[in-house]
Amino acid sequence: MREITYSEAIREAMSQEMRNNQDVFIMGEDIGVYGGAFGLTNGMIEEFGPERVRITPISEAAISGCAVGAAMTGMRPILEIQFSDFIMIAMDNIVNQAAKNRYMFGGKAKVPVVVRLPGGSGAGFAAQHSQSLEAWMTHVPGLKVVQPSNAYDAKGLMKAAIKDDNPVLFYEHKMLYPVKGEVPEEEYEIPLGKADIKKSGTDISIVATGIMVNRAMEAAAELENEGINVEVIDPRTLVPLDTETILESVKKTSRVLVVYEAVKRGGYGAEIASMIAESDAFDYLDAPIRRLGGVAAPIPYNPELEKAAVPQVNDIIKECRKLMNK
Amino acid sequence: MSNAATLKSSSITPEKLKSMLYDMMVIRNFEETLKKLYQQGKIHGTMHLCIGQEATAVGACVPLTKEDKITSTHRGHGHSIAKGTDVMKMMAELLGKETGTCKGKGGSMHIADLDVGNLGANGIVCAGLPLGTGAALTSKMKNLGYVVLCFFGDGATNEGAFHESLNLASVWKLPVIFFCENNLYGMSGSIKEMTNIENIAERGAAYGIPSETISGNDILTVVEAVERAVERARNGEGPTLIEAHTYRWEGHSRSDARKYRTREEEKDWKKHRDPIALFKQKLIEENILTEEEYGEMEKKVQTLMDNAVEFAVNSKAPDLDTLMTDIYA
């Protein structure tokens, strides 16, 4: 099959939806001839023109509210926030407006907006350009939160996000942008709320999110040589969460490791771990639920410090050995 | 400050002039009724009354069609009534009933009525400006021809979102009217202490937006200013900033002892600049209205409000199982 990058897959999903539906458009900073900070919108202004590929001033408070207001009145905007860290400046419109309008108005409004958020560490951008704050968004009723780990999922999830009538926060990992994967050209959607078993196994269930899915897969290959058979589950969307797929896996393997890049304390992995602990799968556990997450420090600049701040393949391997008492 | 609107220069029919006065009376009676209900313990939480600001609410909505849209504020009851939201349903919403505008889920600060172009009151100061800018973008991109009028107070003009929205609407030439009800205080903060310029309208120049300061208590002046702004917006000439001076007679919310302003100042606005008394006087002087007719209108308003209260009181509270509905589409 054809291989394209994660960023090409996202662009293809957006372009297909923009061809299918005139109400879909994209707005954001430097997304015109510049192509966006990560080149993701390269070529889009040439195809769709400046009305539908709207370059905005550096005004996150206005452009986020503008996207929400446009969504409430019949458009289906995609808002590119240049780095996910900048969402703090747009927070009121996401949390107080987009998430709550439908409920506050007694079910009358719908807010079909997709907010694209390049996140994660590893690129040397330091503390204000490398965070993973998706857990904040999962806490807010009314929002959906998506976190694709590969090109195929990114395309299908983006198409589903654009078609969804709710605000969807779409967390892209900037280190995954150049990573290639098999992606069919034809149109397909991956429903929000459907996890994927990336590798089946019998000894340990690793529930990993975002780029940690890729690291868990590397760790799983390594552990295979030691006779440890790991199952890797990618929830793909954090809200709604496919609890069923996770719990079935836990019941099968009896051991679970949750891996996420965000600061471990208060991260979404804590929610996944609690969900498992509160369920009937608890009785199947042969070991305490383990979590691996980022350290409680801002993301540092120095490359070695930066790596040490978030889980790496070796950390996952070590944690799995511990779980197997090896 | 331009202040010279007269009936002679107005193209508004006598019937329309009387219905404008009637709408102002409905707003005032609605707010007075809420005060009583609050004192009787029938209203949960708090509310922000707009008594004294009836001319800005009604006047700004006169030039708008049903298709045009507004965004409102925490002090939004008048805006909703002026844009055509049903008073019975609003009363039921204030009493938290399932028949309310928002099924009892929104309350005073979240009354919205998309069917009449009311995109919602808002509990966050200035939040209506970016939203209204977006609604105006929809109008432009889909070529729908409607304009959006954003109501906000003087306090909102010190929020970043005010400046960002004016700039964005200006560079995109969006059909939006930024309508500031300058009632001199943001909660307790006097505009004189919170900004270092004479008129808020001066801020429009920074974004290339035509702006004017008007008397917000003279409804015809308000109508004329908004008519000009609507025309600009419909002609694709972009946004306008209007600063309308007005005064809220009540405190900010129910808990306000009004220590930051004098009783003399309040008396002066009530006695000399009551927007309803001024407009009534004008209509009587110009032989458009009689005292008798005014008395009839008062009775009609009271009947409407009595019915609204009865409807609200007798309506059911929402079922507890609605707690988790309407979260996602």
XYZ file of C-alpha atoms in Angstrom:
655
model
C 0.000 0.000 0.000
C 0.961 3.644 -0.448
C 3.002 5.123 2.398
C 2.624 8.748 3.464
C 3.597 10.702 6.553
C 1.422 11.446 9.544
C 1.275 15.109 8.544
C 0.379 14.245 4.937
C -2.360 11.982 6.235
C -3.879 14.803 8.297
C -3.650 17.176 5.336
C -5.290 14.597 3.066
C -8.170 14.145 5.519
C -8.747 17.893 5.750
C -8.477 18.381 1.996
C -10.899 15.549 1.259
C -13.432 16.981 3.697
C -12.978 20.484 2.282
C -13.664 19.108 -1.191
C -16.738 17.259 0.077
C -18.260 20.076 2.103
C -18.056 23.809 1.438
C -18.770 24.534 5.106
C -15.432 23.036 6.140
C -12.548 25.494 6.233
C -9.303 25.944 8.115
C -8.064 28.989 9.980
C -4.877 29.657 11.888
C -1.609 31.518 12.048
C 0.800 31.260 9.090
C -1.178 28.468 7.430
C -1.119 30.131 3.986
C 1.930 30.104 1.686
C 4.113 29.427 4.744
C 2.227 26.145 5.184
C 1.912 26.411 8.956
C 4.728 26.108 11.493
C 5.092 22.394 10.652
C 4.296 22.610 6.938
C 1.094 20.722 7.492
C -1.069 22.972 5.332
C 1.458 23.142 2.464
C -0.379 23.563 -0.821
C -3.813 24.013 0.713
C -4.147 27.732 0.069
C -3.199 27.078 -3.557
C -6.040 24.570 -3.886
C -8.739 26.178 -1.739
C -7.868 29.877 -1.773
C -7.551 32.407 1.035
C -11.276 32.396 1.929
C -11.152 28.765 3.046
C -7.539 28.659 4.193
C -7.734 31.711 6.416
C -4.556 33.234 7.743
C -5.259 34.885 11.078
C -3.553 37.505 13.208
C -1.693 36.163 16.252
C -4.826 36.453 18.363
C -5.683 33.132 19.954
C -8.444 34.632 22.117
C -10.228 36.049 19.080
C -9.611 33.292 16.543
C -10.718 30.534 18.905
C -13.947 32.386 19.712
C -14.388 33.233 16.059
C -14.133 29.534 15.172
C -16.696 28.682 17.857
C -19.056 31.436 16.693
C -18.728 30.280 13.087
C -19.423 26.694 14.164
C -22.531 27.757 16.105
C -23.918 29.435 13.008
C -23.411 26.729 10.388
C -19.739 26.429 9.437
C -17.424 23.516 10.286
C -14.127 25.242 11.089
C -10.798 23.559 11.674
C -8.680 25.792 13.894
C -4.933 25.257 13.874
C -3.356 26.364 17.127
C 0.304 26.635 16.157
C 1.599 24.804 19.241
C -0.770 23.075 21.641
C 0.811 25.108 24.453
C -0.854 28.242 23.045
C -4.300 26.878 23.834
C -4.007 28.584 27.222
C -4.689 31.893 25.454
C -7.759 30.355 23.802
C -8.972 28.500 26.855
C -12.083 30.533 27.633
C -13.521 29.885 24.205
C -12.820 26.163 24.410
C -13.850 25.543 28.006
C -16.473 28.190 28.794
C -18.013 28.570 25.353
C -17.544 25.625 22.962
C -17.887 22.922 25.602
C -20.907 24.369 27.366
C -23.039 26.179 24.813
C -25.162 23.202 23.908
C -25.907 22.344 27.521
C -26.429 25.921 28.729
C -28.810 26.571 25.854
C -30.924 23.515 26.630
C -29.635 21.455 23.693
C -30.189 24.042 20.991
C -26.674 24.799 19.815
C -24.154 22.555 18.165
C -20.509 23.439 17.882
C -18.789 21.397 15.143
C -15.260 22.741 15.480
C -11.982 20.821 15.301
C -9.058 22.343 17.173
C -5.736 20.976 15.934
C -3.038 20.961 18.579
C 0.586 20.010 17.830
C 1.940 18.781 21.140
C 4.615 16.719 22.828
C 8.338 16.898 23.497
C 11.452 15.716 21.687
C 12.058 18.533 19.247
C 14.140 20.764 21.517
C 11.532 23.478 21.798
C 11.687 23.525 25.619
C 9.111 24.291 28.264
C 6.539 26.460 26.469
C 6.379 24.541 23.176
C 6.532 20.877 24.206
C 3.780 20.122 26.672
C 1.158 17.385 26.732
C -1.828 18.968 28.454
C -4.578 16.836 26.926
C -5.746 15.709 30.377
C -6.973 19.246 31.064
C -9.338 18.954 28.136
C -10.562 15.479 29.087
C -11.736 16.988 32.357
C -14.250 19.265 30.630
C -17.669 17.802 29.793
C -18.739 18.700 26.272
C -15.350 18.244 24.619
C -14.015 15.240 22.714
C -10.290 14.544 22.795
C -8.406 12.633 20.099
C -4.747 11.590 20.086
C -3.613 9.643 17.001
C -0.356 7.664 17.106
C 0.158 6.931 13.404
C -0.648 8.149 9.908
C -3.489 5.717 9.188
C -5.330 6.565 12.400
C -4.636 10.277 11.996
C -6.426 10.377 8.651
C -9.454 8.359 9.730
C -9.805 10.139 13.049
C -9.464 13.575 11.458
C -12.260 12.795 9.032
C -14.491 11.602 11.872
C -13.586 14.686 13.922
C -14.570 17.050 11.111
C -17.899 15.251 10.667
C -18.621 15.270 14.397
C -21.131 17.889 15.615
C -19.171 18.527 18.822
C -15.968 20.400 19.619
C -13.086 17.987 19.058
C -9.564 18.653 20.314
C -7.164 16.883 18.010
C -3.744 16.349 19.614
C -1.032 15.728 17.023
C 2.482 14.759 18.084
C 5.069 16.915 16.391
C 7.686 14.080 16.433
C 5.251 11.894 14.507
C 4.715 14.389 11.659
C 7.494 12.927 9.444
C 6.750 9.286 10.314
C 5.429 7.301 7.373
C 2.750 4.650 7.426
C 0.426 2.818 5.089
C -2.555 5.021 4.299
C -5.076 4.287 1.550
C -6.011 7.175 -0.697
C -9.702 6.417 -0.510
C -11.964 7.948 2.082
C -12.425 6.186 5.413
C -13.293 7.186 8.953
C -12.279 5.808 12.316
C -15.120 6.341 14.777
C -14.273 8.412 17.850
C -14.356 6.139 20.887
C -12.918 2.987 19.312
C -9.584 1.742 20.668
C -7.189 -0.325 18.571
C -5.125 -3.314 19.629
C -1.822 -2.565 17.936
C -0.281 -5.872 18.978
C -1.930 -8.744 20.739
C -0.243 -10.537 23.592
C -0.947 -12.590 26.682
C 1.288 -11.431 29.551
C 0.864 -7.662 30.001
C -1.598 -5.088 28.647
C 0.134 -1.822 27.839
C -2.347 0.999 27.400
C -0.362 3.762 25.712
C -1.391 7.090 24.239
C 0.061 9.258 21.467
C 3.726 8.718 20.676
C 3.968 6.275 23.603
C 2.142 3.724 21.456
C 5.165 3.688 19.146
C 7.577 3.361 22.071
C 5.445 0.582 23.561
C 5.600 -1.278 20.235
C 9.407 -1.042 20.221
C 9.517 -2.240 23.805
C 7.151 -5.096 22.990
C 9.436 -6.318 20.176
C 12.396 -6.264 22.552
C 10.470 -8.042 25.314
C 9.378 -10.726 22.875
C 13.056 -11.865 22.807
C 12.915 -12.288 26.578
C 9.745 -14.347 26.361
C 7.432 -11.597 27.602
C 4.365 -11.365 25.384
C 2.907 -7.841 25.544
C -0.422 -6.584 24.237
C -0.424 -2.929 23.146
C -3.672 -0.975 23.201
C -4.061 2.485 21.724
C -7.275 4.167 22.935
C -6.916 6.678 20.030
C -9.579 8.878 21.588
C -9.425 9.789 25.264
C -12.981 11.148 25.278
C -14.994 9.123 24.570
C -12.851 6.278 25.921
C -13.314 2.702 24.714
C -13.285 1.105 28.156
C -14.504 -2.240 26.871
C -11.457 -3.008 24.724
C -9.127 -2.049 27.593
C -10.965 -4.125 30.210
C -11.178 -7.198 27.985
C -7.435 -7.042 27.472
C -6.763 -6.647 31.199
C -8.933 -9.656 31.982
C -6.928 -11.688 29.480
C -3.418 -10.672 30.598
C -3.989 -9.887 34.315
C -1.269 -7.244 34.268
C -1.450 -3.653 33.116
C 0.940 -0.815 32.427
C -0.384 2.599 31.414
C 2.109 4.782 29.514
C 1.672 8.455 28.664
C 3.943 11.366 27.891
C 2.150 13.972 30.005
C 3.271 14.635 33.568
C 2.349 11.473 35.449
C 0.637 13.370 38.256
C -2.927 14.089 37.222
C -2.392 12.810 33.679
C -5.016 10.927 31.695
C -3.273 7.635 32.496
C -4.476 8.123 36.063
C -8.032 8.088 34.755
C -7.396 4.912 32.761
C -5.808 3.240 35.795
C -8.705 4.271 38.044
C -11.228 3.064 35.526
C -9.581 -0.371 35.515
C -9.303 -0.454 39.329
C -13.000 0.347 39.731
C -14.131 -2.277 37.243
C -14.712 -6.007 37.555
C -11.364 -6.476 35.792
C -9.744 -5.633 39.150
C -10.426 -9.193 40.327
C -8.383 -10.523 37.428
C -5.247 -8.560 38.295
C -2.149 -10.496 39.384
C -0.152 -7.341 40.104
C -0.843 -3.710 40.986
C -1.649 -1.428 38.054
C 1.497 0.441 37.022
C 1.829 3.823 35.370
C 4.676 5.451 33.472
C 4.404 9.151 32.774
C 6.439 12.311 32.503
C 8.329 13.688 35.490
C 6.802 16.644 37.328
C 9.142 19.197 35.765
C 8.798 21.629 32.869
C 10.170 20.140 29.629
C 13.876 21.095 29.598
C 15.948 22.208 26.613
C 19.079 20.001 26.833
C 18.405 16.886 24.718
C 19.449 14.406 27.412
C 17.365 16.186 30.051
C 14.456 16.358 27.610
C 14.582 12.599 27.026
C 14.781 11.935 30.746
C 11.617 13.967 31.321
C 9.284 11.519 29.548
C 9.075 7.725 29.249
C 11.490 6.109 26.772
C 11.541 2.573 25.315
C 13.920 1.347 28.007
C 11.709 2.636 30.792
C 8.820 0.644 29.375
C 10.948 -2.496 29.081
C 12.136 -2.179 32.693
C 8.634 -1.609 33.973
C 7.367 -4.697 32.143
C 10.142 -6.853 33.572
C 9.172 -5.672 37.055
C 5.565 -6.548 36.375
C 6.682 -10.075 35.414
C 9.033 -10.238 38.427
C 11.986 -10.549 36.084
C -21.508 63.245 21.570
C -24.233 63.319 18.931
C -27.548 63.649 20.642
C -29.934 65.397 18.344
C -32.209 62.655 17.087
C -35.718 63.940 16.603
C -38.930 62.321 15.530
C -39.076 64.592 12.509
C -35.845 63.170 11.147
C -37.029 59.648 11.842
C -38.631 57.447 9.218
C -40.115 55.191 11.881
C -43.907 54.831 11.818
C -45.972 55.946 14.851
C -46.983 52.325 15.464
C -43.347 51.265 15.537
C -42.445 54.146 17.860
C -45.141 53.021 20.278
C -44.033 49.412 20.080
C -40.486 50.514 20.890
C -41.776 52.254 24.005
C -43.796 49.157 24.829
C -40.727 46.909 24.529
C -38.813 49.201 26.883
C -41.686 49.010 29.361
C -41.718 45.212 29.098
C -38.014 45.081 29.897
C -38.376 47.339 32.925
C -41.367 45.469 34.247
C -39.615 42.132 33.667
C -36.668 43.316 35.756
C -38.866 44.828 38.481
C -40.813 41.572 38.628
C -37.600 39.582 38.978
C -36.576 41.812 41.888
C -39.804 40.940 43.688
C -39.478 37.249 42.908
C -35.914 37.317 44.171
C -37.023 38.952 47.403
C -39.649 36.216 47.757
C -36.900 33.614 47.454
C -38.213 32.267 44.167
C -35.028 32.926 42.196
C -31.956 30.813 42.726
C -28.468 32.307 42.451
C -28.050 35.834 41.252
C -28.965 38.091 38.357
C -27.874 41.343 36.796
C -30.679 43.773 36.106
C -30.701 46.315 33.282
C -33.203 48.826 34.634
C -32.164 52.197 33.181
C -30.598 50.650 30.096
C -33.779 49.908 28.136
C -33.035 52.355 25.319
C -29.767 50.697 24.316
C -31.305 47.217 24.246
C -34.395 48.156 22.265
C -32.804 50.872 20.154
C -29.934 48.679 19.010
C -32.312 45.903 17.937
C -34.731 48.144 15.995
C -32.591 48.236 12.826
C -31.984 44.481 12.982
C -34.040 41.866 11.127
C -34.925 38.496 12.588
C -32.059 36.991 10.565
C -29.544 39.390 12.094
C -27.878 38.159 15.240
C -26.837 39.488 18.614
C -24.451 38.357 21.300
C -25.267 39.511 24.795
C -23.790 39.801 28.259
C -24.399 38.806 31.871
C -26.783 41.814 31.956
C -28.743 40.415 29.063
C -32.470 40.194 29.824
C -33.197 43.412 27.940
C -31.214 42.320 24.898
C -33.087 39.019 24.709
C -36.495 40.678 25.001
C -35.541 43.314 22.435
C -34.384 40.632 19.962
C -37.669 38.803 20.320
C -37.130 36.010 22.821
C -40.398 34.944 24.448
C -40.900 36.599 27.843
C -42.911 33.676 29.227
C -40.063 31.257 28.502
C -37.505 33.693 29.903
C -39.468 33.976 33.142
C -39.670 30.183 33.336
C -35.905 29.982 32.767
C -35.272 32.417 35.631
C -37.355 30.159 37.840
C -35.385 27.138 36.610
C -38.283 25.371 34.925
C -38.332 22.838 32.081
C -40.433 25.237 29.995
C -37.655 27.843 30.185
C -35.720 29.126 27.193
C -32.896 26.715 28.099
C -34.950 24.018 29.881
C -33.823 25.413 33.221
C -30.183 24.552 32.533
C -28.867 28.016 31.744
C -30.501 30.556 34.025
C -30.140 34.325 33.895
C -26.634 34.439 32.431
C -27.132 31.931 29.609
C -30.418 32.785 27.956
C -30.020 32.093 24.252
C -32.578 31.781 21.495
C -30.955 30.815 18.230
C -34.285 30.848 16.372
C -34.507 34.639 16.708
C -30.783 35.257 16.251
C -29.981 35.552 19.937
C -26.609 33.784 20.272
C -26.726 33.997 24.003
C -26.088 35.957 27.114
C -22.669 35.172 28.508
C -21.216 34.792 31.980
C -17.734 35.707 30.773
C -17.041 39.394 30.254
C -16.290 40.144 26.580
C -16.859 36.552 25.411
C -19.593 37.597 23.004
C -17.186 39.574 20.824
C -15.107 36.702 19.424
C -18.275 34.589 19.076
C -20.086 37.384 17.257
C -17.074 37.861 15.006
C -17.347 34.179 14.111
C -21.065 34.447 13.418
C -20.279 37.385 11.136
C -17.658 35.260 9.386
C -20.357 32.664 8.660
C -22.552 35.397 7.174
C -19.717 36.514 4.933
C -18.484 33.053 3.879
C -21.969 31.718 3.140
C -23.138 35.045 1.718
C -26.144 35.101 4.048
C -26.452 38.862 4.289
C -27.083 39.042 8.018
C -25.201 41.319 10.405
C -24.183 40.630 13.994
C -24.457 43.130 16.844
C -22.340 42.417 19.914
C -23.494 44.027 23.152
C -20.852 44.518 25.843
C -20.152 46.823 28.745
C -17.397 49.336 29.385
C -15.587 46.776 31.534
C -15.226 44.431 28.558
C -13.143 46.966 26.658
C -10.161 46.238 28.883
C -10.224 42.528 28.000
C -7.745 41.316 25.410
C -10.558 39.666 23.477
C -12.074 43.120 22.812
C -8.940 44.335 21.081
C -8.303 41.067 19.240
C -11.895 40.879 18.008
C -11.984 44.461 16.748
C -8.744 43.903 14.887
C -9.854 40.582 13.402
C -13.264 41.910 12.333
C -11.574 44.923 10.780
C -8.936 43.040 8.763
C -11.591 40.595 7.525
C -14.167 43.389 6.984
C -16.840 41.421 8.786
C -20.479 42.563 9.094
C -20.387 43.176 12.815
C -21.392 46.051 15.079
C -19.577 46.404 18.361
C -22.079 48.066 20.659
C -20.715 49.201 24.010
C -23.189 50.029 26.752
C -20.984 52.305 28.796
C -22.827 52.387 32.101
C -19.778 53.898 33.830
C -19.002 50.917 36.075
C -17.652 47.414 35.557
C -19.052 45.903 38.744
C -17.525 48.466 41.150
C -14.747 49.705 38.896
C -15.362 53.180 37.572
C -14.419 53.512 33.914
C -12.543 56.689 34.888
C -10.203 54.639 37.059
C -9.940 51.719 34.643
C -9.058 53.498 31.415
C -7.025 56.576 30.676
C -8.994 57.909 27.733
C -12.084 60.064 27.587
C -14.213 57.948 25.294
C -14.104 54.228 24.654
C -14.998 54.959 21.034
C -11.477 56.340 20.573
C -10.260 52.771 20.613
C -11.880 52.062 17.260
C -9.284 54.219 15.502
C -6.526 51.853 16.585
C -8.148 49.155 14.462
C -9.296 51.281 11.548
C -12.925 51.062 12.663
C -15.306 54.046 12.415
C -16.594 54.828 15.895
C -18.881 57.205 17.688
C -20.015 58.079 21.198
C -23.728 58.646 21.663
C -26.305 59.089 24.380
C -27.591 55.610 25.105
C -30.636 56.861 26.943
C -32.138 58.566 23.907
C -33.549 55.666 21.951
C -33.809 57.499 18.643
C -30.154 58.428 18.787
C -29.359 54.769 19.393
C -31.531 53.662 16.474
C -29.928 56.129 14.098
C -26.374 55.215 15.063
C -27.067 51.498 14.680
C -28.832 52.093 11.360
C -25.657 53.696 10.024
C -23.561 50.828 11.323
C -25.915 48.203 9.891
C -25.773 49.899 6.523
C -21.986 49.865 6.546
C -21.985 46.207 7.548
C -24.481 45.194 4.870
C -22.511 47.105 2.251
C -19.419 45.087 3.047
C -17.644 48.049 4.631
C -16.855 46.181 7.826
C -17.384 46.772 11.540
C -18.394 49.861 13.507
C -17.826 50.638 17.173
C -20.620 52.467 18.986
C -20.234 53.661 22.555
C -23.597 54.456 24.134
C -23.590 56.210 27.498
C -26.153 54.822 29.893
C -26.581 53.923 33.549
C -27.736 50.885 35.463
C -30.096 51.929 38.227
C -29.580 48.797 40.278
C -26.347 47.456 41.687
C -24.150 45.090 39.687
C -25.877 42.015 41.060
C -28.101 41.207 44.004
C -25.280 41.474 46.555
C -24.124 44.986 45.640
C -24.391 47.723 48.322
C -23.286 50.377 45.749
C -20.579 51.873 47.968
C -18.545 52.959 44.946
C -21.023 55.562 43.701
C -23.178 58.251 45.247
C -26.932 58.299 45.747
C -26.878 61.782 44.186
C -25.447 60.409 40.974
C -28.111 57.717 40.902
C -30.873 60.250 41.533
C -29.607 62.475 38.773
C -29.712 59.690 36.164
C -33.111 58.490 37.334
C -34.667 61.930 37.433
C -33.175 63.516 34.335
C -32.163 60.668 32.070
C -34.732 57.915 32.492
C -34.874 56.498 28.941
C -38.527 55.488 29.218
C -39.696 58.840 30.653
C -37.683 60.719 28.011
C -39.157 58.747 25.135
C -42.680 58.850 26.503
C -42.398 62.619 26.892
C -41.198 62.962 23.335
C -44.041 60.854 21.936
C -46.611 62.833 23.902
C -45.128 66.170 22.840
C -45.288 65.117 19.204
C -48.902 63.921 19.553
C -48.034 60.323 18.817
C -49.061 59.075 22.235
C -51.627 60.130 24.861
C -51.436 59.596 28.615
C -54.457 57.349 28.258
C -52.752 55.169 25.701
C -49.706 55.010 27.936
C -51.910 53.843 30.809
C -53.329 51.129 28.568
C -49.826 50.033 27.614
C -48.855 49.813 31.279
C -51.846 47.561 31.933
C -50.984 45.368 28.954
C -47.397 44.995 30.139
C -48.578 44.089 33.634
C -50.959 41.447 32.262
C -48.151 39.961 30.169
C -45.908 39.807 33.221
C -48.609 38.359 35.472
C -49.191 35.648 32.878
C -45.461 35.014 32.581
C -45.084 34.588 36.328
C -48.112 32.327 36.489
C -46.770 30.240 33.612
C -43.337 30.027 35.223
C -44.581 29.210 38.710
C -46.929 26.513 37.407
C -44.341 24.945 35.109
C -42.602 21.748 36.110
C -39.015 21.593 37.255
C -36.811 19.662 34.842
C -36.642 15.897 35.416
C -33.462 14.822 37.157
C -32.663 12.592 34.204
C -32.085 15.695 32.073
C -28.901 16.273 34.087
C -26.884 14.267 31.574
C -28.673 15.198 28.349
C -27.662 17.945 25.902
C -23.957 17.593 26.691
C -23.038 16.179 23.285
C -24.842 16.538 19.969
